[in-house]
PDB file of C-alpha atoms in Angstrom:
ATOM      1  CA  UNK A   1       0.000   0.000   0.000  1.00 75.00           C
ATOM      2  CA  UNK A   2       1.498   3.724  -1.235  1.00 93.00           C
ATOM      3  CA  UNK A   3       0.750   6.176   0.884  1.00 96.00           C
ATOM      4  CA  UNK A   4       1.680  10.148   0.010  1.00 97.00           C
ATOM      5  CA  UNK A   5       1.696  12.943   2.620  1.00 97.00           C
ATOM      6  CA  UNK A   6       1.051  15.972   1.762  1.00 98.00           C
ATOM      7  CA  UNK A   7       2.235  18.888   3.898  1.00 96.00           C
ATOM      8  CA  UNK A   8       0.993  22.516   3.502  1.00 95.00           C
ATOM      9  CA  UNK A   9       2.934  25.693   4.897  1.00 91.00           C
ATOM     10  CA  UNK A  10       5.070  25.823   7.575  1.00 89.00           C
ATOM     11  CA  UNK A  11       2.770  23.606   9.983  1.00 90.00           C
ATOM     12  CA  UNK A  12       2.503  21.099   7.466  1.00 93.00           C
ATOM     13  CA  UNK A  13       6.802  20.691   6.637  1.00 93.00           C
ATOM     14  CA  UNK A  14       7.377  20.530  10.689  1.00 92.00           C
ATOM     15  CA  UNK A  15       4.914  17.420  10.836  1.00 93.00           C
ATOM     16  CA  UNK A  16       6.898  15.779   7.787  1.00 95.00           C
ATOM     17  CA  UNK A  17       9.527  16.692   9.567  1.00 94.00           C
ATOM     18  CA  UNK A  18       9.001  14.635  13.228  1.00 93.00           C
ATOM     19  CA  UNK A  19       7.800  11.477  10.800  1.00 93.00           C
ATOM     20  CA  UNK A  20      10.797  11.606   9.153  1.00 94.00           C
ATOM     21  CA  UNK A  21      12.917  11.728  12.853  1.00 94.00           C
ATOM     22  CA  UNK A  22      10.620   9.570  13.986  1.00 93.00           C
ATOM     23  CA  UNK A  23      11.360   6.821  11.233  1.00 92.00           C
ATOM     24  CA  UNK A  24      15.019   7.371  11.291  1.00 93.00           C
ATOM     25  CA  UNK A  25      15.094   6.512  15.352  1.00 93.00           C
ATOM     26  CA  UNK A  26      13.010   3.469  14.610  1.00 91.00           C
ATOM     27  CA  UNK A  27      13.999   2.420  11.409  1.00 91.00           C
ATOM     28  CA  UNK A  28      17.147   3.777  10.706  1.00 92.00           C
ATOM     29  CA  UNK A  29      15.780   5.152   7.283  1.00 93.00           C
ATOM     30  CA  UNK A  30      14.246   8.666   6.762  1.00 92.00           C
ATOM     31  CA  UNK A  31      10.895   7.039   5.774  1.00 92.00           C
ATOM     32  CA  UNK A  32       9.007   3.771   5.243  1.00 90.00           C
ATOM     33  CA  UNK A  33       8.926   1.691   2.093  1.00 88.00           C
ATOM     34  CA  UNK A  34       5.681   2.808   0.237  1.00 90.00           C
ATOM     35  CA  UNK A  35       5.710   6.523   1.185  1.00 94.00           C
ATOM     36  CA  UNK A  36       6.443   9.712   0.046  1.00 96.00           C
ATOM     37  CA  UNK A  37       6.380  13.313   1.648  1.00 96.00           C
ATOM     38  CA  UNK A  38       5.917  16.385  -0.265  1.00 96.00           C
ATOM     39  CA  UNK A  39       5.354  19.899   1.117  1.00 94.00           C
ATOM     40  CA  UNK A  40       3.698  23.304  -0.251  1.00 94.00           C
ATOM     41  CA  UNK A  41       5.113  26.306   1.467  1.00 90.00           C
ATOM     42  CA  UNK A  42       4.957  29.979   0.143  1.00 83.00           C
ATOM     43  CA  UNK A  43       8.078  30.594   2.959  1.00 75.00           C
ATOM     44  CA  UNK A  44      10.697  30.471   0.856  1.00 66.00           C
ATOM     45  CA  UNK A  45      12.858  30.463   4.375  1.00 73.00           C
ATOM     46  CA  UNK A  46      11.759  27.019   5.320  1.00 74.00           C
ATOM     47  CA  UNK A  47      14.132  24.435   4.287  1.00 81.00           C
ATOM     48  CA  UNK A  48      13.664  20.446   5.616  1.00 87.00           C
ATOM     49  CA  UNK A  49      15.575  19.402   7.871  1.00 89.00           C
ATOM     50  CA  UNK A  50      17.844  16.620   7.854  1.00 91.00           C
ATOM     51  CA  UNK A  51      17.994  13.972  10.113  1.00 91.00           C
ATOM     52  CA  UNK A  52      21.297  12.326  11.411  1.00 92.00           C
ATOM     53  CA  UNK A  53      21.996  10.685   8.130  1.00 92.00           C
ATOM     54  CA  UNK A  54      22.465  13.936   6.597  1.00 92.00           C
ATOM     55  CA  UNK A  55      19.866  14.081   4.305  1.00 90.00           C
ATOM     56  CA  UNK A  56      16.185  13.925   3.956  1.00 90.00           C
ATOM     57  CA  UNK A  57      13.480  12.755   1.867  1.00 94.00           C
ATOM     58  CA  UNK A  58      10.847  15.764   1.840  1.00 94.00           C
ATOM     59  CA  UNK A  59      10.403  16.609  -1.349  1.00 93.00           C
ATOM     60  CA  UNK A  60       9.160  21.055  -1.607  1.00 92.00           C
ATOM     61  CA  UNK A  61       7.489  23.089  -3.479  1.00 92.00           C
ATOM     62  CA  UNK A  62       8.109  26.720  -3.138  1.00 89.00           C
ATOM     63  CA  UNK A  63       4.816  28.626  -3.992  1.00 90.00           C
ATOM     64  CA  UNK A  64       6.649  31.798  -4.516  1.00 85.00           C
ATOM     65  CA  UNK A  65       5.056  35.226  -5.693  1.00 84.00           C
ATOM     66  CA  UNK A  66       8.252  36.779  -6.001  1.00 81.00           C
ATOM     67  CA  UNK A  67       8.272  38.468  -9.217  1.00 81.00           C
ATOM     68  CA  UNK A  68       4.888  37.256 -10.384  1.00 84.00           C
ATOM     69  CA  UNK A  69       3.373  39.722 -11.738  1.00 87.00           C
ATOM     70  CA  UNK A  70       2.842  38.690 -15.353  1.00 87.00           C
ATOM     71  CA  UNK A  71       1.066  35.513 -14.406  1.00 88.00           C
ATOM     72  CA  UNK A  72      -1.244  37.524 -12.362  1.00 88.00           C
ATOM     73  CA  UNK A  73      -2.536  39.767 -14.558  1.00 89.00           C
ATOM     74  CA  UNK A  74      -2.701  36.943 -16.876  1.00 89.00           C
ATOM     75  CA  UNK A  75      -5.276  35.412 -14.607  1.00 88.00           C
ATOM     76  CA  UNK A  76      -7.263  38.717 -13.794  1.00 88.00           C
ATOM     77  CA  UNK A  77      -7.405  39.313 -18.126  1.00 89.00           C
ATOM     78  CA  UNK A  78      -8.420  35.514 -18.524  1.00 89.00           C
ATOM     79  CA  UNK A  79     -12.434  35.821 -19.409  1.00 89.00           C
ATOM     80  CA  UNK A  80     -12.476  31.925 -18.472  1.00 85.00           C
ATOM     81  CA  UNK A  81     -11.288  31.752 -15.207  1.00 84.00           C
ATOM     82  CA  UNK A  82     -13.182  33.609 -12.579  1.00 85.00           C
ATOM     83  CA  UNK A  83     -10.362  36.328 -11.096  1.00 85.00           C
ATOM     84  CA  UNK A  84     -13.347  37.876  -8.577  1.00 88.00           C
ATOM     85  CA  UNK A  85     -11.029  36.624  -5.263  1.00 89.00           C
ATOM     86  CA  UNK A  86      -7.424  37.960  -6.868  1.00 87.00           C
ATOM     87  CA  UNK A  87      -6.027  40.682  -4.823  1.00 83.00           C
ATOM     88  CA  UNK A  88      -4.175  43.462  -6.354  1.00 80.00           C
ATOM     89  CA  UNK A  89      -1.060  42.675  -8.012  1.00 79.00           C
ATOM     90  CA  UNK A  90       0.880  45.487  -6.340  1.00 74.00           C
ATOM     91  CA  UNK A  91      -0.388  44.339  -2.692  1.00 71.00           C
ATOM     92  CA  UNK A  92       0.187  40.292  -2.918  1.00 67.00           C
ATOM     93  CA  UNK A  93       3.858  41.139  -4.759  1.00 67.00           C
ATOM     94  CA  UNK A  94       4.385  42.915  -1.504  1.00 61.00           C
ATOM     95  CA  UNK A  95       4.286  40.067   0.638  1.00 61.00           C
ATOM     96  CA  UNK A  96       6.240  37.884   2.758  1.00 58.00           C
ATOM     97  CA  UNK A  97       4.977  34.165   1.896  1.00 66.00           C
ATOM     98  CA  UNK A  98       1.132  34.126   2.122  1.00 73.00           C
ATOM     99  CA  UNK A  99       1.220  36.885   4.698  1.00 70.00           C
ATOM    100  CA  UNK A 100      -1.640  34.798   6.501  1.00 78.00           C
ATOM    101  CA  UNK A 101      -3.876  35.727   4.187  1.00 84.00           C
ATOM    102  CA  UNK A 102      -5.474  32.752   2.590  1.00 90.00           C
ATOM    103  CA  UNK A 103      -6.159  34.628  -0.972  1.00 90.00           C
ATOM    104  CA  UNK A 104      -2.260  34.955  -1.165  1.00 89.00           C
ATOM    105  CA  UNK A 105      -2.254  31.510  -0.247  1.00 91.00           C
ATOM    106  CA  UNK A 106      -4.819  30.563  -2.955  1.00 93.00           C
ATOM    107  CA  UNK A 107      -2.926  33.015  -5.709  1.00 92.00           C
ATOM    108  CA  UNK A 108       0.583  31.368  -4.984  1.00 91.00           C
ATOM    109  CA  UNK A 109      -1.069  27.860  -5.720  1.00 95.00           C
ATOM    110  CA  UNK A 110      -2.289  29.115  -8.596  1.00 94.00           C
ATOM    111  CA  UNK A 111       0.818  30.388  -9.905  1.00 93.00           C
ATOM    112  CA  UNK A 112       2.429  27.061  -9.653  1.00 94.00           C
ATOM    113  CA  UNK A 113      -0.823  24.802 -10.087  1.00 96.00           C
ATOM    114  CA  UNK A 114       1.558  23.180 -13.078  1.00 95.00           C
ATOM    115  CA  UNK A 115       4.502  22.317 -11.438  1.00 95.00           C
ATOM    116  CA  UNK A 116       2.057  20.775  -8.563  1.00 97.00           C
ATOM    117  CA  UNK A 117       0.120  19.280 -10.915  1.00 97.00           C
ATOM    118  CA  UNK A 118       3.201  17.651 -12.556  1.00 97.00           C
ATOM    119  CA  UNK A 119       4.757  16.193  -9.343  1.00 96.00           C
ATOM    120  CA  UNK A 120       2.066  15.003  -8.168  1.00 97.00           C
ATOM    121  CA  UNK A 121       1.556  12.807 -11.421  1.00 97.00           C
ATOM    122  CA  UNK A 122       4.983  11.879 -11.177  1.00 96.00           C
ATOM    123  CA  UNK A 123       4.992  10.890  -8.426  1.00 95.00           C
ATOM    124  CA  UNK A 124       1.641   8.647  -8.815  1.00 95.00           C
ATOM    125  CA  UNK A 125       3.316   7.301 -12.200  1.00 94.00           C
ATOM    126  CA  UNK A 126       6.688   6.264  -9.707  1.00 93.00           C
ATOM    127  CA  UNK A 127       4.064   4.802  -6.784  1.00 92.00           C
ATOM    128  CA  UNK A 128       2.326   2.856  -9.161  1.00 92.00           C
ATOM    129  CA  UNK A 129      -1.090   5.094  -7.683  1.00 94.00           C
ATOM    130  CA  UNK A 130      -1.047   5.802  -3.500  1.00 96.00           C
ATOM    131  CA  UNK A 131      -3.913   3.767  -1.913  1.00 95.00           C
ATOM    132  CA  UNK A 132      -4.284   6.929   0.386  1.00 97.00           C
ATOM    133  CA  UNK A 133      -3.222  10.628   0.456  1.00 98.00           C
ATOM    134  CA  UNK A 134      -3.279  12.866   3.607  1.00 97.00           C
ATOM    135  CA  UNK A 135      -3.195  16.503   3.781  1.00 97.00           C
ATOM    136  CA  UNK A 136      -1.765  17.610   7.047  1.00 96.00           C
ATOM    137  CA  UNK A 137      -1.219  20.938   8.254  1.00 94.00           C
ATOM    138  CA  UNK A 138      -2.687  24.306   9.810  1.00 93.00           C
ATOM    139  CA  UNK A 139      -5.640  26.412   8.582  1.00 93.00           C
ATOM    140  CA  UNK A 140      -4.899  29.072  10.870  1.00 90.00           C
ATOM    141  CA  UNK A 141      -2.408  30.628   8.071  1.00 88.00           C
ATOM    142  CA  UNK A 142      -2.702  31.239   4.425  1.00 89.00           C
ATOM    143  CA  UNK A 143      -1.130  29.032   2.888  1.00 91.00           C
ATOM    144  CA  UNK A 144      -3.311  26.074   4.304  1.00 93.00           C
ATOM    145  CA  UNK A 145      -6.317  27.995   4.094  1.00 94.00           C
ATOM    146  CA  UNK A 146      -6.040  28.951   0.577  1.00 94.00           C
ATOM    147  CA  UNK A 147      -5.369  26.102  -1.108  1.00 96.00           C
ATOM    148  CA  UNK A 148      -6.901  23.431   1.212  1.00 96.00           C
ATOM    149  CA  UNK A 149     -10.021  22.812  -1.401  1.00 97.00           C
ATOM    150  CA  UNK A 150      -7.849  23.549  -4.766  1.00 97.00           C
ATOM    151  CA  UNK A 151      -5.453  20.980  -3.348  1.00 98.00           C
ATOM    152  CA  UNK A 152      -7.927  18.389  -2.361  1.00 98.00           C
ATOM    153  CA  UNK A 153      -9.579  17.988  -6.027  1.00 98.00           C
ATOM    154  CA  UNK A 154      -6.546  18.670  -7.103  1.00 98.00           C
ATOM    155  CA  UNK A 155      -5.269  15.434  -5.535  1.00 98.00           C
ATOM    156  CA  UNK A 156      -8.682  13.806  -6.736  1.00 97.00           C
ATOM    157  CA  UNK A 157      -8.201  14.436 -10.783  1.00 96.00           C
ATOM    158  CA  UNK A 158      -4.645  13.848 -10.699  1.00 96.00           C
ATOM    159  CA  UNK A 159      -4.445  10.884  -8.504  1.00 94.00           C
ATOM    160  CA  UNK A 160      -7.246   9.324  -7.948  1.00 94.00           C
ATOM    161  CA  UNK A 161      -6.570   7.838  -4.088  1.00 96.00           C
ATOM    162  CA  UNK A 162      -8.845   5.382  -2.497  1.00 94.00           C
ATOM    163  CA  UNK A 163      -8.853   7.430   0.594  1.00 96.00           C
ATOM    164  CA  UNK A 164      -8.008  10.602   0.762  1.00 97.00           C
ATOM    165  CA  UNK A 165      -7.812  12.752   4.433  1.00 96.00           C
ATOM    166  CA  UNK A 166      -7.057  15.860   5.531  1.00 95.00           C
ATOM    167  CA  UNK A 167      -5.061  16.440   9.507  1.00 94.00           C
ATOM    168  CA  UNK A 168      -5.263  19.989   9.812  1.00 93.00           C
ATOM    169  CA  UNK A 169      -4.649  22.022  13.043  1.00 90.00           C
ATOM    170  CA  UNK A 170      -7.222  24.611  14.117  1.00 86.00           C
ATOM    171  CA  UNK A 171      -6.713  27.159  16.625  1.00 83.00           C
ATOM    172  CA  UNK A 172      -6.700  27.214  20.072  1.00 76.00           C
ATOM    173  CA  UNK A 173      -9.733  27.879  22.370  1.00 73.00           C
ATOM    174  CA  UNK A 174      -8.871  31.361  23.194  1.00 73.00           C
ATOM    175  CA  UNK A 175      -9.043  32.494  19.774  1.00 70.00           C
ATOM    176  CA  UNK A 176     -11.886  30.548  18.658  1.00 65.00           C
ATOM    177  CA  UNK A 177     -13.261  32.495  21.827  1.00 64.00           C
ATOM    178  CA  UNK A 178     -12.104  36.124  20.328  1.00 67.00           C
ATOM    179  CA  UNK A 179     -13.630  35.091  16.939  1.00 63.00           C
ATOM    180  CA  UNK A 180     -11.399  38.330  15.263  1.00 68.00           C
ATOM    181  CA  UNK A 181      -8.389  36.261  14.856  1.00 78.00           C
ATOM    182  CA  UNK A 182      -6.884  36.014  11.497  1.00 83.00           C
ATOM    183  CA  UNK A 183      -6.232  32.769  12.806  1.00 84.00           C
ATOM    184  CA  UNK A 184      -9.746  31.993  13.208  1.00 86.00           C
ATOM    185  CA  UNK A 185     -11.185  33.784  10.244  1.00 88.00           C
ATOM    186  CA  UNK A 186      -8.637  31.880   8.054  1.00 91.00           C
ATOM    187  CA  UNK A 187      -9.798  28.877   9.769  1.00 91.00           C
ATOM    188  CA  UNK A 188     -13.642  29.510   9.796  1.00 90.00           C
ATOM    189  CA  UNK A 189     -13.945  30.015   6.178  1.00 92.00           C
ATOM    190  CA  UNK A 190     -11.767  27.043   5.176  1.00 94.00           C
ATOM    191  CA  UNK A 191     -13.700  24.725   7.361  1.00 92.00           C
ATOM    192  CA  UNK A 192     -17.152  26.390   6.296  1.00 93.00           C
ATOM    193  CA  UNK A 193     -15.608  25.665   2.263  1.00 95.00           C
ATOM    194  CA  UNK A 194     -15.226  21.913   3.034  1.00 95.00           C
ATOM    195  CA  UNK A 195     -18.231  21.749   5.058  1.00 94.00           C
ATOM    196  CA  UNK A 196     -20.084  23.648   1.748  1.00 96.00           C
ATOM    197  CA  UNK A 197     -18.745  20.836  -0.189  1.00 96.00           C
ATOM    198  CA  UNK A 198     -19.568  17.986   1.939  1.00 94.00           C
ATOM    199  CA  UNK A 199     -22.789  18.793   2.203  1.00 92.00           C
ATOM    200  CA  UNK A 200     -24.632  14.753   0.949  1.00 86.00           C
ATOM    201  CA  UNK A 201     -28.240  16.623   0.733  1.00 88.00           C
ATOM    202  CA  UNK A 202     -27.126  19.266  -1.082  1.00 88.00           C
ATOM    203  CA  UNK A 203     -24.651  18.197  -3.255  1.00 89.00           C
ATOM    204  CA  UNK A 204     -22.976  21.084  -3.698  1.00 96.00           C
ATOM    205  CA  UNK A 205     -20.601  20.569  -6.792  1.00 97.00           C
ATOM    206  CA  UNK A 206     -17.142  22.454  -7.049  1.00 97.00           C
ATOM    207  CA  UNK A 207     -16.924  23.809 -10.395  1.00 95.00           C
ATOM    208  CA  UNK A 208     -13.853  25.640 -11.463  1.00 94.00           C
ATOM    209  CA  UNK A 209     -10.856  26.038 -14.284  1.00 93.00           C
ATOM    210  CA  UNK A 210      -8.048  25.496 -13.717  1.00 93.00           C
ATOM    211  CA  UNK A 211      -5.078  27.727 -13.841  1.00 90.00           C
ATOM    212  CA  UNK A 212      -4.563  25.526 -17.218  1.00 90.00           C
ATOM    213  CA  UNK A 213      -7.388  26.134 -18.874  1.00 89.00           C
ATOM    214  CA  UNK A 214      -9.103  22.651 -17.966  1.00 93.00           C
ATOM    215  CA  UNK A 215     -12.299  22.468 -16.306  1.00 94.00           C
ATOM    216  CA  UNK A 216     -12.833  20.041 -13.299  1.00 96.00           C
ATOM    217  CA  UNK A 217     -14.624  17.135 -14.433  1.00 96.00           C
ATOM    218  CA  UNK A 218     -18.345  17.007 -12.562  1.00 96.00           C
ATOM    219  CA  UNK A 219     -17.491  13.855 -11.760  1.00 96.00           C
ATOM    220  CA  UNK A 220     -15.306  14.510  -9.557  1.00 97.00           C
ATOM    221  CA  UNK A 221     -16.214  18.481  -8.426  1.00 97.00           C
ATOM    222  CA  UNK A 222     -19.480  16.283  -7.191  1.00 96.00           C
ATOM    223  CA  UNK A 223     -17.181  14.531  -4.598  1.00 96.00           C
ATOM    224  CA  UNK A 224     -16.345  15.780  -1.239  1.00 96.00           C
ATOM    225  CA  UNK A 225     -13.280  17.284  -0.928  1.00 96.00           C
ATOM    226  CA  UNK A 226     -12.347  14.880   1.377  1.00 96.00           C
ATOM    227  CA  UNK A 227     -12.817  11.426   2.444  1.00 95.00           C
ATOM    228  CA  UNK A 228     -12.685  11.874   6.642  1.00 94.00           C
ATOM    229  CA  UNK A 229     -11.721  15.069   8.059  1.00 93.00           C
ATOM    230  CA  UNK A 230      -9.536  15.114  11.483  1.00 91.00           C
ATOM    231  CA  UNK A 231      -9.054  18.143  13.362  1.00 88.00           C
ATOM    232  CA  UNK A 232      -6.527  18.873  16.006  1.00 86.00           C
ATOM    233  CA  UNK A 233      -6.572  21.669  18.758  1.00 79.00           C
ATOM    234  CA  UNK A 234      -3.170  23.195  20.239  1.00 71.00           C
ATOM    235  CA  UNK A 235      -4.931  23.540  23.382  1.00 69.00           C
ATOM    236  CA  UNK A 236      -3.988  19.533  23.644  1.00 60.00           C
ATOM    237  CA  UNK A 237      -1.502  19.165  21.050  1.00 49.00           C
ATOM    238  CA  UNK A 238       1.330  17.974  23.635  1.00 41.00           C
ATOM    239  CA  UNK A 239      -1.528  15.876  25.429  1.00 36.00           C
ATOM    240  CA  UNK A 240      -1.293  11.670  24.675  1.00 35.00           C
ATOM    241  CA  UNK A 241      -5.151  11.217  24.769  1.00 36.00           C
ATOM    242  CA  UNK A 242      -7.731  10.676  22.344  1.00 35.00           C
ATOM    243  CA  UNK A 243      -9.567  14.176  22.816  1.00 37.00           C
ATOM    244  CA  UNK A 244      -6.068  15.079  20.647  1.00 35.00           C
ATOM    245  CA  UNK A 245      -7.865  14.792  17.547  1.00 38.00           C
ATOM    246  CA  UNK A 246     -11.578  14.270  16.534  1.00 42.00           C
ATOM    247  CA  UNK A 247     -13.460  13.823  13.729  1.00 42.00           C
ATOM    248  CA  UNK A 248     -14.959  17.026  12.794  1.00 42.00           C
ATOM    249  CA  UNK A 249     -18.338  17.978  12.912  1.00 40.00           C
ATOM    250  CA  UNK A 250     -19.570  20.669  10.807  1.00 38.00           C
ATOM    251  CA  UNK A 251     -23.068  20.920  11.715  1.00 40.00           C
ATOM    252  CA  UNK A 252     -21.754  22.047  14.850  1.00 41.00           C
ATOM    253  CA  UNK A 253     -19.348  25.392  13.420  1.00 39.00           C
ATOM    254  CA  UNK A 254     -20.759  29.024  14.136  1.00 37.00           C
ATOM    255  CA  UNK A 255     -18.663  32.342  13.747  1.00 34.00           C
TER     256      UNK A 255
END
């Protein structure tokens, strides 16, 4: 069985990260036969780190918008693809990463939506197919929060995995409490987008082009984004116990 990981931002590359420590002090190896880990950061700072072999197996992505202003304007002048969410060039230029704003987030995907696309099939062409893909990171920021539902059918039209599930941090009570948070907006609105889509009864289908110029099949914009959904709070992240993680229930979400 071939599982890939899929780590977005900064939250996402430090969980590769203690897997791939965690391997080497069990296994000796930087990760387990069957299983890859790539990462999507718009940091350009973040680099993996190696373990004590002096190397490691986390392959990156940079999401850059260094210097992107031509593809940007590109998008905003494309009559096909809907450029309503694009902020100004000038302002998301300006930025350091995603800025923890999830529209940068979204934009720097965008930007590179080929070069993802084109890993990821390589990668399923080397694997043979993965039986299951996870997404793990944080939706407080914006790189997880703006390409957390691209990614997803992303993942579903290039790969195709039997399972697919995101492991995404929220954040802790005291900003949940606030509800002004960037931290919480970011996360509200991402959670709210997969709940839109998960919606059985509804059947709320995710229609968009692609960067590309390809339209996501119905068949699979009909899907869920996801397969099962796991949340984790930081208020018990360093807490061993099952209230750790839960499956999330969206019903449940207010602002």
């Amino acid at each position: 069985m071939s599982i890939l990981y899929v780590g977005i931002g900064s939250s996402g590359l430090n969980a590769l990260e203690e897997a791939q420590q965690f391997n080497y002090e069990l296994n000796r190896k930087n990760v387990p036969e069957d299983v890859h880990y790539l990462y999507l950061d718009t940091d350009l700072s973040k680099k993996p780190r190696k373990t004590p072999l002096g190397s490691n197996d986390i392959t990156g992505i940079s999401l850059s918008l260094e210097q992107m202003a031509f593809p940007i304007n590109q998008f905003i002048e494309d009559p096909n693809i809907d450029s309503s969410w694009i902020p100004p060039v000038n302002t998301a230029l300006g930025t350091s990463g995603a800025g923890g704003m999830s529209s940068y987030g979204r934009l720097a995907f965008w930007i590179h939506f080929t070069a993802i696309k084109s890993k990821l099939l390589e990668l399923n062409k080397s694997y043979k197919g993965f039986d299951s893909v996870f997404i793990v990171g944080s939706l407080t920021g914006g790189t997880g929060s703006g390409t957390i539902i691209d990614l997803a059918y992303l993942i579903r039209s290039a790969i195709s995995p039997s399972n697919l599930i995101s492991l995404l941090m929220i954040p802790k009570e005291s900003d949940l409490e606030t509800g002004t948070s960037n931290y919480f907006l970011n996360s509200f609105f991402a959670l709210k987008s997969i709940e839109y889509y998960s919606d059985e009864r509804a059947q709320n289908e995710y229609k968009i082009t692609w960067p590309d110029g390809n339209p996501l099949p119905s068949t699979i914009g009909n899907q869920p984004p996801f397969d099962l959904n796991i949340l984790i709070s930081p208020d018990y992240f360093h807490q061993s116990n099952i209230d750790s993680t839960f499956i999330c229930d969206y019903n449940n979400l207010s602002p």
